[in-house]
Coordinates of C-alpha atoms in Angstrom, one line a residue:
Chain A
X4 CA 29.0 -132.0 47.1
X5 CA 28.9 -130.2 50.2
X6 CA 31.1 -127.0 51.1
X7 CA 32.5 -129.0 54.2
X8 CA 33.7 -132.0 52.2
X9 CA 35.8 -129.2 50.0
X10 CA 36.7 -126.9 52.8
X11 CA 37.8 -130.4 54.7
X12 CA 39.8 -131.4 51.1
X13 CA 41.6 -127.7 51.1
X14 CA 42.4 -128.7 55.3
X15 CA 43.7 -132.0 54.0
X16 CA 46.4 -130.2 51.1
X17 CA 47.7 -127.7 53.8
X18 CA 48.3 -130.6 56.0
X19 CA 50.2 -132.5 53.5
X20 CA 52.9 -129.4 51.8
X21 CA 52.5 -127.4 54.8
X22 CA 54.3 -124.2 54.3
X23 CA 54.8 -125.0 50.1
X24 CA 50.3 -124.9 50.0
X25 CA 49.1 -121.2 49.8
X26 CA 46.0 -121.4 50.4
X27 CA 44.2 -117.9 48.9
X28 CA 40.7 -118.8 49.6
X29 CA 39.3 -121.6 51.7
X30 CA 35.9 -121.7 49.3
X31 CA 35.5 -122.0 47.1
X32 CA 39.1 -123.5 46.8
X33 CA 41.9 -121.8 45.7
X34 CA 45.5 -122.9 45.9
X35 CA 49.6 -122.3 45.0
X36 CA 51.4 -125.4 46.0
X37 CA 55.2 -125.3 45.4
X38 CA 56.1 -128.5 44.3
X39 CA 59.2 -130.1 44.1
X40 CA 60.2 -133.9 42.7
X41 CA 59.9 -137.2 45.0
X42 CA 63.2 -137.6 44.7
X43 CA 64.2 -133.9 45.6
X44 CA 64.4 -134.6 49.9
X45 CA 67.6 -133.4 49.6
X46 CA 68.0 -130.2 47.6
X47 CA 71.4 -131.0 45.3
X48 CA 69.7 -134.0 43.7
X49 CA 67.0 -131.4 42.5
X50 CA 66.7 -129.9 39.1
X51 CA 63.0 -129.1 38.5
X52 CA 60.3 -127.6 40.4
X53 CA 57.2 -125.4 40.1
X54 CA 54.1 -123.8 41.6
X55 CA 51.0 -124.8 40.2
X56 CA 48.3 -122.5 41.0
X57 CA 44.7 -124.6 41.1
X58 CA 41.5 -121.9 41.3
X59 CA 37.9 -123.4 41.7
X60 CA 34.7 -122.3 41.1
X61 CA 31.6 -122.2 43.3
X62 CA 30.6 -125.8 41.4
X63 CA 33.7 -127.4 42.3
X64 CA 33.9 -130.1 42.0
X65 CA 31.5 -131.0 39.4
X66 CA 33.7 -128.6 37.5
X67 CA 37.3 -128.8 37.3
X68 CA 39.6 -125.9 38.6
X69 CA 41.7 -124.0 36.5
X70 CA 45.0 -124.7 36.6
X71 CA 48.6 -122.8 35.9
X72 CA 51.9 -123.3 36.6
X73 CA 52.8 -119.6 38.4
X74 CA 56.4 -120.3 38.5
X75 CA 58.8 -123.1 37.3
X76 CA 62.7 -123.3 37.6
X77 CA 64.9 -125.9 35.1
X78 CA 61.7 -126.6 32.8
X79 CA 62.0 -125.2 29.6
X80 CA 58.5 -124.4 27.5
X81 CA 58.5 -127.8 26.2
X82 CA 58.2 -129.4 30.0
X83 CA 56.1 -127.2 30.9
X84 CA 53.4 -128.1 28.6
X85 CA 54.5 -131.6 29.3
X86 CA 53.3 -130.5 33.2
X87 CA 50.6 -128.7 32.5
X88 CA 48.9 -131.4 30.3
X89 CA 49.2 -134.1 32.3
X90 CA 47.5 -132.5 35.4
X91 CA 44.7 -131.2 33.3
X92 CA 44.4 -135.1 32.0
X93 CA 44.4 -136.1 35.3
X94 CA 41.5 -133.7 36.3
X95 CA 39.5 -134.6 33.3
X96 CA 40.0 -138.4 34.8
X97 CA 38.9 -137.4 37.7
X98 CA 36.1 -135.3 37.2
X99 CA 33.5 -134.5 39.8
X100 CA 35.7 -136.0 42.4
X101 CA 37.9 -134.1 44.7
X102 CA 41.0 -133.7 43.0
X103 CA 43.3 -131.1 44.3
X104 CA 45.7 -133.1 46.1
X105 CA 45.7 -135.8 43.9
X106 CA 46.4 -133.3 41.1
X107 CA 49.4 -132.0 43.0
X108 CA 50.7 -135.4 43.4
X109 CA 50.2 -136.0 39.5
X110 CA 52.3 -133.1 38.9
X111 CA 55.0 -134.7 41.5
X112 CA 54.8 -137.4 39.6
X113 CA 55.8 -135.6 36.4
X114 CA 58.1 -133.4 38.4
X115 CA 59.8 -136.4 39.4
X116 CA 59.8 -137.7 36.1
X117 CA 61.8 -135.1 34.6
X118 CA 63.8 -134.0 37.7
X119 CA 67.0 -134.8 35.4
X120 CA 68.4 -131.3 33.3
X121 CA 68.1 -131.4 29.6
X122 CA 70.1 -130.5 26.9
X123 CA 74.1 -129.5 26.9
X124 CA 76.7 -128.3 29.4
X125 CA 76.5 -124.3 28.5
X126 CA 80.1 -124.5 29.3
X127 CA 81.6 -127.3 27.1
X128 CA 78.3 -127.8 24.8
X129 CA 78.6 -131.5 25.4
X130 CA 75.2 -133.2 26.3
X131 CA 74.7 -133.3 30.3
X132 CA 73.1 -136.6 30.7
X133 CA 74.8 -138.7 27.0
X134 CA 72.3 -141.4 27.0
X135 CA 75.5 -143.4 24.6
X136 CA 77.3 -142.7 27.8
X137 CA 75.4 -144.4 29.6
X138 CA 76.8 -144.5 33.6
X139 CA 80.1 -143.4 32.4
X140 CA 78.2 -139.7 31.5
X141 CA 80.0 -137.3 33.2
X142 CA 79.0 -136.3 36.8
X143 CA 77.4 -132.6 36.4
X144 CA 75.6 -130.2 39.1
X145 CA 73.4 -127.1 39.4
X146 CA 73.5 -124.1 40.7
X147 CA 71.0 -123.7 43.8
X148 CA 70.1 -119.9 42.7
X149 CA 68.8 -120.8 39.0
X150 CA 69.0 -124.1 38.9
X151 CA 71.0 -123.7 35.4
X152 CA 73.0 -126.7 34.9
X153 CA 76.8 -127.7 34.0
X154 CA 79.1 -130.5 34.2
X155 CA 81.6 -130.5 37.5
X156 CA 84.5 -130.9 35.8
X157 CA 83.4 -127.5 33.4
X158 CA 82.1 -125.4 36.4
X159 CA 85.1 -126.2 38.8
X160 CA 87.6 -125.5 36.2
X161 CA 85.6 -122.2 35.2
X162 CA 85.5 -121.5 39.2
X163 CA 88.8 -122.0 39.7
X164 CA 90.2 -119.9 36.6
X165 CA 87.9 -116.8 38.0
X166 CA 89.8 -117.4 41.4
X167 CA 93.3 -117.4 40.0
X168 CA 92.5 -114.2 37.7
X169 CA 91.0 -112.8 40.6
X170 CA 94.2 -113.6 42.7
X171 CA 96.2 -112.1 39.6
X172 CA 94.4 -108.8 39.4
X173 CA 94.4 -107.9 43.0
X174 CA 98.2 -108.5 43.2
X175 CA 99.0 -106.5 40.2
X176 CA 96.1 -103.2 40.9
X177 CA 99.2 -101.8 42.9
X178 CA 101.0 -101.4 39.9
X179 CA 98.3 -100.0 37.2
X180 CA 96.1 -97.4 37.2
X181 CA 92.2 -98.4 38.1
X182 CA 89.4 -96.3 37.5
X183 CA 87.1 -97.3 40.0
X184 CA 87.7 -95.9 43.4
X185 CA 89.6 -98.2 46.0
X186 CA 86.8 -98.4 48.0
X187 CA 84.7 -99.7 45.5
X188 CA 86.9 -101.9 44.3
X189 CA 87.3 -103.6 48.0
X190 CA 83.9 -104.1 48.4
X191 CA 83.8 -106.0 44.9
X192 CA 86.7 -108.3 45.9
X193 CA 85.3 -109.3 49.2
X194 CA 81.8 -109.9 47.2
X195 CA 83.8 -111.6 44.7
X196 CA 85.4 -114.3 47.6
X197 CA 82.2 -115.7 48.5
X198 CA 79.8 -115.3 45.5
X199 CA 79.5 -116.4 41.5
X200 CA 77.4 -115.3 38.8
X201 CA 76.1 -118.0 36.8
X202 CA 77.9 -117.9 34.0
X203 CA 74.0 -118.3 31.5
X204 CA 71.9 -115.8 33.3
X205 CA 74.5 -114.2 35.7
X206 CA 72.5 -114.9 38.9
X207 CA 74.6 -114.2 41.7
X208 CA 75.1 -117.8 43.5
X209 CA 76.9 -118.7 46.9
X210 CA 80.8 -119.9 46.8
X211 CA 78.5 -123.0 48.6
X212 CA 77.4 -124.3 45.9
X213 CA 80.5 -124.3 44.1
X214 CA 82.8 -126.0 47.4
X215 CA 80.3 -128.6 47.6
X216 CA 80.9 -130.1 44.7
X217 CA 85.0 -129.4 44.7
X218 CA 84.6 -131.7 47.9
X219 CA 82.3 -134.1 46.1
X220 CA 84.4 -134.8 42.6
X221 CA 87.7 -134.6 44.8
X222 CA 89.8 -132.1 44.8
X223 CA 92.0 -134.0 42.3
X224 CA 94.5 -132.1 40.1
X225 CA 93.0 -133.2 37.2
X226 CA 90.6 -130.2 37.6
X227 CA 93.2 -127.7 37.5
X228 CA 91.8 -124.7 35.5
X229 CA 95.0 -124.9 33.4
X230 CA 92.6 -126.7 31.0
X231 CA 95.1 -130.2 31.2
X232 CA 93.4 -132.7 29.8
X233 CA 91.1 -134.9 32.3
X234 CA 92.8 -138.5 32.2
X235 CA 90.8 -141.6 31.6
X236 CA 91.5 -142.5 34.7
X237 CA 89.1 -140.3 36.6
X238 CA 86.1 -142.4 36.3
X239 CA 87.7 -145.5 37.5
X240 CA 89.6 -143.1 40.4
X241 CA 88.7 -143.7 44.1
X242 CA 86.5 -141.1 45.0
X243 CA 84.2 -142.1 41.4
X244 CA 84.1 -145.9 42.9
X245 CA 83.0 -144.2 46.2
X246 CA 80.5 -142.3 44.4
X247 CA 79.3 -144.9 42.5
X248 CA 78.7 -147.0 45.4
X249 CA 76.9 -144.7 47.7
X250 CA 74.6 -143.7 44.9
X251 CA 73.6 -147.4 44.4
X252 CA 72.6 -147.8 47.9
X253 CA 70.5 -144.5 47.6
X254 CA 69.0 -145.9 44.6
X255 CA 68.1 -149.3 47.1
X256 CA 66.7 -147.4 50.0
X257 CA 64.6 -145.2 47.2
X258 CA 63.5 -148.7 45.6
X259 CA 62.2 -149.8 49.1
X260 CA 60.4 -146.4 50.5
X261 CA 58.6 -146.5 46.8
X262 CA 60.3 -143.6 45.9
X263 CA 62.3 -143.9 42.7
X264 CA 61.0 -142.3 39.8
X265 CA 60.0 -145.5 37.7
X266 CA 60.9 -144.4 33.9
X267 CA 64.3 -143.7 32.9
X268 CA 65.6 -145.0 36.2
X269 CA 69.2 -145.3 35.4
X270 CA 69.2 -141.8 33.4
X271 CA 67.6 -139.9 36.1
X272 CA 69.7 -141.5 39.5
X273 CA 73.0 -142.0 37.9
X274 CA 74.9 -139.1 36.6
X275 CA 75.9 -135.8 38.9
X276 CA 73.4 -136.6 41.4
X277 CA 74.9 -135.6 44.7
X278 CA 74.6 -137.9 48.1
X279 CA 73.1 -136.9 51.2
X280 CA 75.9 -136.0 53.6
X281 CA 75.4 -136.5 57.2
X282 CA 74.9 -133.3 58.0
X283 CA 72.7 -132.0 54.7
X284 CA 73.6 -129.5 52.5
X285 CA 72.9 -125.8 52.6
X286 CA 69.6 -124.9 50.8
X287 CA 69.2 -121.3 49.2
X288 CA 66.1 -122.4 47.2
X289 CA 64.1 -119.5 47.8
X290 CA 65.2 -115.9 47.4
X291 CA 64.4 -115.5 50.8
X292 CA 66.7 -117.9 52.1
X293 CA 69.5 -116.8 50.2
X294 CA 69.6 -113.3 50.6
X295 CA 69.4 -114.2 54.6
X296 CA 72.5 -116.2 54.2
X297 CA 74.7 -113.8 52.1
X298 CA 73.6 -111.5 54.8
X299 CA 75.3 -113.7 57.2
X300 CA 78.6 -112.7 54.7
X301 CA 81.6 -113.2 56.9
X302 CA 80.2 -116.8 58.2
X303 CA 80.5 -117.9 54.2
X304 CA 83.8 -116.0 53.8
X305 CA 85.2 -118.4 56.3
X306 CA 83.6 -121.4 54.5
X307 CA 85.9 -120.3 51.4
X308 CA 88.7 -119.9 53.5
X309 CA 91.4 -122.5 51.6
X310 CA 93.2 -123.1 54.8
X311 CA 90.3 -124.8 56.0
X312 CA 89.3 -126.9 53.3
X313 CA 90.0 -130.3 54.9
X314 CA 87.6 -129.6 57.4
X315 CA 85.4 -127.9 55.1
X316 CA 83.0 -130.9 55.2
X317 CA 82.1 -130.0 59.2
X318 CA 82.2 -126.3 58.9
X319 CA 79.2 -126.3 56.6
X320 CA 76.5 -127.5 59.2
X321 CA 73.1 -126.4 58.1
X322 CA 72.2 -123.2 60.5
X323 CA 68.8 -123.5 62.4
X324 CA 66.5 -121.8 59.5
X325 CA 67.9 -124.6 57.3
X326 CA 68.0 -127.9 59.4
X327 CA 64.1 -126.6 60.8
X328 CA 63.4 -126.6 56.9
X329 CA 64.6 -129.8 56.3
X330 CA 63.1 -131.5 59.2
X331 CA 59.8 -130.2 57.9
X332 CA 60.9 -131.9 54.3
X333 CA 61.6 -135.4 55.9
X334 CA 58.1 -135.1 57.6
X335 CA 56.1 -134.5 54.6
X336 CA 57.8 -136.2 52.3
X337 CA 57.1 -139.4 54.2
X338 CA 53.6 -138.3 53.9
X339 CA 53.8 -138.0 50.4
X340 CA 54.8 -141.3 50.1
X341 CA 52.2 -143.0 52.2
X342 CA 49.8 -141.4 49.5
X343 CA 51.9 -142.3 46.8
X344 CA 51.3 -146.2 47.8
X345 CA 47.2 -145.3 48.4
X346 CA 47.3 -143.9 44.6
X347 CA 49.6 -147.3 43.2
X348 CA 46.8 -149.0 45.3
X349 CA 43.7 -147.7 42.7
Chain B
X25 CA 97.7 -107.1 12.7
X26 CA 96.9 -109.3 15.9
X27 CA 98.1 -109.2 19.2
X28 CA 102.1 -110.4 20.2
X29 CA 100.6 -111.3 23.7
X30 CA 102.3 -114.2 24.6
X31 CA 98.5 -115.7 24.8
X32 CA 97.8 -115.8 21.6
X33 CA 100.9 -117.7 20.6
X34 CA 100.0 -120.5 22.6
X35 CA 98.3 -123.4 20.9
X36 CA 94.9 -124.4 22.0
X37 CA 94.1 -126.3 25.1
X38 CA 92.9 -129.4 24.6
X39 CA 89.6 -128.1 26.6
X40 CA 89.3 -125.4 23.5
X41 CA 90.1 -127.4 20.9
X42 CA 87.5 -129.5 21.9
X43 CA 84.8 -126.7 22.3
X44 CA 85.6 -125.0 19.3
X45 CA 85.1 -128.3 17.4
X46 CA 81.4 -128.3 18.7
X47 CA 81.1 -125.1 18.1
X48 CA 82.5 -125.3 14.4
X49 CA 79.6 -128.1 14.1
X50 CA 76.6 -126.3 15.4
X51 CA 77.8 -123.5 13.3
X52 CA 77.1 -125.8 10.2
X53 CA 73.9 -127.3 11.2
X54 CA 72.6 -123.9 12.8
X55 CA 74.7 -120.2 11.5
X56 CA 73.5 -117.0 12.8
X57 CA 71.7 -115.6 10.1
X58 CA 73.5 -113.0 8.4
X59 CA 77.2 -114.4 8.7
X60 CA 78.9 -117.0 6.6
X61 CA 82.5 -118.9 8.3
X62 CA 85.2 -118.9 6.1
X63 CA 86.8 -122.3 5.9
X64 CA 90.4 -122.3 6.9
X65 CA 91.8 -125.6 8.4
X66 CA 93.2 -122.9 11.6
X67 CA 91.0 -123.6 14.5
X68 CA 92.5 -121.2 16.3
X69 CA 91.3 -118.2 13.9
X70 CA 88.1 -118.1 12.5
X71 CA 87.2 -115.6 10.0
X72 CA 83.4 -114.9 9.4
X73 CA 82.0 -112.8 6.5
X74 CA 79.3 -110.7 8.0
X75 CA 76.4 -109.0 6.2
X76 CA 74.5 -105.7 7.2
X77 CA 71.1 -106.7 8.1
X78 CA 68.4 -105.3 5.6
X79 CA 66.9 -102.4 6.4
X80 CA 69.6 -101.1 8.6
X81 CA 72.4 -98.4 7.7
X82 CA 74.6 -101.3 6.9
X83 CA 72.1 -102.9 4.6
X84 CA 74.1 -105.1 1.3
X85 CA 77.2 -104.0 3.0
X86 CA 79.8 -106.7 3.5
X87 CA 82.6 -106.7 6.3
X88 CA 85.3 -109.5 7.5
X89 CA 85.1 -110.5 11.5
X90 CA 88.4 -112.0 12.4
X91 CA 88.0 -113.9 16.0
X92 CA 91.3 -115.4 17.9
X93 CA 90.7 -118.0 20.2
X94 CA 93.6 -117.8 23.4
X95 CA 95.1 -120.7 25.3
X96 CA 92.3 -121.0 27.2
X97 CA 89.1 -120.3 25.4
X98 CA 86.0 -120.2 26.3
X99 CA 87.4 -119.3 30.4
X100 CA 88.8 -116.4 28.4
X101 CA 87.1 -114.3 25.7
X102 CA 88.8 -114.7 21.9
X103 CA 89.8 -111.9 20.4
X104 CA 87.0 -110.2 17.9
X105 CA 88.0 -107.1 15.3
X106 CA 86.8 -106.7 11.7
X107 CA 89.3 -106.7 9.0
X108 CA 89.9 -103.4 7.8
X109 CA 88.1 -101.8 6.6
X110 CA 85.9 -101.7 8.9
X111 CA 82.0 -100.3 9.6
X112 CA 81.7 -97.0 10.0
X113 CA 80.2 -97.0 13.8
X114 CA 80.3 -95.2 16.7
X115 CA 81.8 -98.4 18.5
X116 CA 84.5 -99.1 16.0
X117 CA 87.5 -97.7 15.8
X118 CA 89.3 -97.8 12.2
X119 CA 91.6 -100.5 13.2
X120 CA 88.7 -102.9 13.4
X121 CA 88.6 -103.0 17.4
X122 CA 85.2 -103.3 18.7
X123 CA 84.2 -101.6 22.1
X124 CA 81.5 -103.7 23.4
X125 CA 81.6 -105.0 26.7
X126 CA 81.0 -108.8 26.0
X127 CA 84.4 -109.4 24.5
X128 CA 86.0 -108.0 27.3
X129 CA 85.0 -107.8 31.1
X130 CA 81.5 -109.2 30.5
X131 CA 82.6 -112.2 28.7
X132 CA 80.8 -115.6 30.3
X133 CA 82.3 -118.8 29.3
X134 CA 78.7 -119.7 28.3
X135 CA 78.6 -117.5 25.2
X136 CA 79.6 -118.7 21.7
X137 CA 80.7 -117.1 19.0
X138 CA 77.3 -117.1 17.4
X139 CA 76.3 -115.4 20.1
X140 CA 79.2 -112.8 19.8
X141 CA 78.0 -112.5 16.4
X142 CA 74.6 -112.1 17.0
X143 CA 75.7 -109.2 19.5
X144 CA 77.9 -107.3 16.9
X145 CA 75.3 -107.6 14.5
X146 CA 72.6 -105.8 16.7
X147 CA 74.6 -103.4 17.3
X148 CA 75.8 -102.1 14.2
X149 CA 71.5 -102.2 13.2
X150 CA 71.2 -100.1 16.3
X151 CA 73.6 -97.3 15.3
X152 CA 72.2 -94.1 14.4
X153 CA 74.8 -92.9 12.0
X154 CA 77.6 -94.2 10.3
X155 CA 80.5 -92.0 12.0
X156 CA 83.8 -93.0 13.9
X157 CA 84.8 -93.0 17.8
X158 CA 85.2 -89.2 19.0
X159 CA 88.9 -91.0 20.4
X160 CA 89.3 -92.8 17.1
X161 CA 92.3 -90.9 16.0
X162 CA 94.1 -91.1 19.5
X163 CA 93.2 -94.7 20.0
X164 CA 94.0 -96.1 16.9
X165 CA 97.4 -94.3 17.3
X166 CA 98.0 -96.0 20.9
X167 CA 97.7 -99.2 19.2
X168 CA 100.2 -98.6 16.4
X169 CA 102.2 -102.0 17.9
X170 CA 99.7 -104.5 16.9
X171 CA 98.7 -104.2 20.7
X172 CA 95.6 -106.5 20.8
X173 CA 92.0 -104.6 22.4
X174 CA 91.7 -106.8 25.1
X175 CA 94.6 -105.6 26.8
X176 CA 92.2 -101.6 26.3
X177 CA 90.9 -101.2 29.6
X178 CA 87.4 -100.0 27.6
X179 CA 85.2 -97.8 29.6
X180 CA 81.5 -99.0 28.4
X181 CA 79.4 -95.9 28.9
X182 CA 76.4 -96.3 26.0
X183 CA 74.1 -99.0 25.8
X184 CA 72.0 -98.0 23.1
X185 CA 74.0 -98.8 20.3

């Protein structure tokens, strides 16, 4: 095949993940696309991703490329096999045609498929998604830095207990000797009023990620870090019914743009999958991002500021970086799907 | 022997009961190599026979862990000491108290106590010779009132054993 056709095929992947293609070399072709689930447009209803590096050789493409996954985040060994064998299936099936965007869009399509975590809360050690459960599993959420995942309930009550110890300590360092020096210790507490570490791998994480989801589950006093027991009634509470309802109309307008992931429907849109709010969530996917906005340090401090937690919904708008990014998202993921009907076409 | 705090007196949250039922489960199917529970029918205190791992200076030696789950467990870390007496280590004093930083301020909700185990044995394999604390003597005298090590503010200053 001629060098154009593959030059204009390497043209035709930049155009359609923009910034997530790295394109190394034009020819012959090679490629790291950052690739993220269908269902992932808004970033809190994301819990897999990965860059897939595709390298070609000058006979491309009567030969395959090779194919890696660089980087992946919430995909243990087992997935990732799972990943990498069904885009090397899908270039075996496709062999001598061009294949790199369709290989990308395979591995969406497995992405997609397993955009749900696996395996327990690290926290209470109870399954995250209990398939017995069924919708009544408990709501759970990830943490934007690692994408290491807990139930709501366990995180917020962990959250909250750091808060009150921290609240304890600082009113009680008068009194007892410390060893650090004050001013060390100062600049820990004010680190400490807008960041977490993960509690697995001790990644330091925004407060934002933490406040969404007290707004989200409610701040109901049945979270209290006191460790009371949750009552029964929780799941049949207001803000649940509310939940439940605007996640059934996400799962409508995904049915109609073609976007729902089609196995394990229920399991993957039901539990802890947060809704689009108006105004969109702030992203700190990439390190990038998120060292930029702890940079921007006293604009989250006032975001944890409890005096202004009933307005803490509006005082979260998206900065510039992150509503440019997620313009860009809407864009090409509506692209994406246009293809996505052209491949359910063959 | 254990701490008076008024933390340990307190009976289990529901929240811990629940976690340490799990836990007591995956223990069963899945123990640490090296440790064997004790069965008591006290939740609340677990008592684990640990083994010195061949090959180490603790090798077909047998010590008694004794862990104390608060109020609030796993928010808070339980409280870990060997039964006296305990392994000669440069990390543990004679009263069984441990100084390692995972039981106290690095504790994460997300361990378990396999993985505390797991931790304590490495780090008696580590040790280079079987030998006390240089503090031992004024330490263990400081705690003459049952006082419990996590109220020790512990300065961690070696990790390599």
């Amino acid at each position: 095949m001629a060098e154009e056709e593959v030059v204009a095929e390497v043209e035709a992947a930049q155009a359609v993940y923009g910034d997530d293609c790295l394109v190394i070399d034009t020819y012959p072709p090679h490629l790291h696309v950052h690739l993220k689930p269908r269902t992932a447009e808004v970033s809190s209803e994301q819990f897999v991703e990965a860059t897939i590096g595709m390298q070609a050789g000058p006979k491309y493409p009567e030969e395959p490329p090779v194919i890696r996954i660089i980087d992946s985040k919430g995909l243990d060994e087992r997935r990732q096999k799972h990943l990498m064998e069904s885009i090397c299936s899908k270039a075996f099936e496709l062999a001598s045609c061009l294949m790199l965007v369709a290989l990308c869009e395979e591995a969406v399509e497995k992405l997609s498929s397993m955009n749900h975590p696996e395996g327990d809360c690290p926290l209470c050690l109870f399954p995250l998604l209990d398939e017995d459960a069924g919708n009544n599993s408990l709501p759970f959420m990830k943490l934007m830095s690692c994408f290491h995942c807990f139930h709501c309930d366990c995180i917020i009550r962990w959250w909250n207990w750091i808060q009150m110890q921290s609240e304890n300590e600082s009113s009680s360092s008068s009194s007892s000797t410390v060893r650090s020096m004050p001013d060390q210790q100062g600049i820990r507490k004010m680190m400490e009023g807008s960041m977490g570490k993960c509690p697995v791998c001790r990644k330091i994480f925004l407060a934002k990620d933490i406040e969404h989801v007290l707004d989200l589950v409610g701040t109901s006093g049945n979270l209290d870090c006191a460790g009371t027991e949750i009552d029964g009634g929780f799941l049949q509470s207001e803000a649940e019914t509310i939940r439940k309802q605007k996640i059934d109309a996400i799962l409508k307008i995904q049915q109609e743009n073609n976007g729902l992931i089609e196995p394990k429907k229920n399991e993957v849109l039901l539990p802890g999958m947060f809704l689009p709010q108006p105004v969109g969530l702030p992203s700190t996917e990439s390190e990038g991002v998120s060292s930029e906005s702890q940079s921007k340090d006293p604009a989250a401090k006032s975001d944890t500021n409890p005096e202004s937690s009933s307005n803490r919904r509006r005082s979260r708008k998206p900065n510039n970086y992150h509503r440019k990014q997620r313009t860009q998202n809407t864009s090409k993921q509506a692209r994406q799907w246009i293809r996505k009907d052209n491949v359910s076409d063959n | 022997m254990t701490s008076d705090s008024a933390s340990s007196r307190k009976a289990l949250s529901k929240i811990a009961s629940n976690r340490l039922q799990k836990e007591l489960v995956e223990w069963q199917v899945n123990p640490p190599a090296g440790f064997k529970h004790i069965p008591t029918d006290n939740l609340k205190r677990w008592v684990i026979e640990v083994n010195g791992a061949p090959g180490t200076l603790y090798a077909g030696e047998m010590y008694q862990l004794q862990v104390d789950f608060p109020e609030h467990y796993p928010m808070e870390a339980p409280q870990v000491i060997f039964v006296p007496p305990a392994p000669l280590h440069p990390h543990i004093y004679s009263n069984g108290h441990i100084c390692l930083d995972i039981l106290y301020d690095s504790w994460s909700p997300a361990m378990t106590v396999s993985s505390i185990c797991i931790s304590i044995l490495s780090m008696l394999s580590s040790s280079p010779a079987k030998q006390r604390p240089a503090d031992n003597d004024r330490y263990v005298k400081n705690c003459k009132n049952g006082r419990s090590p996590k109220e020790t503010r512990w300065w961690f200053h070696d990790d390599k054993v």
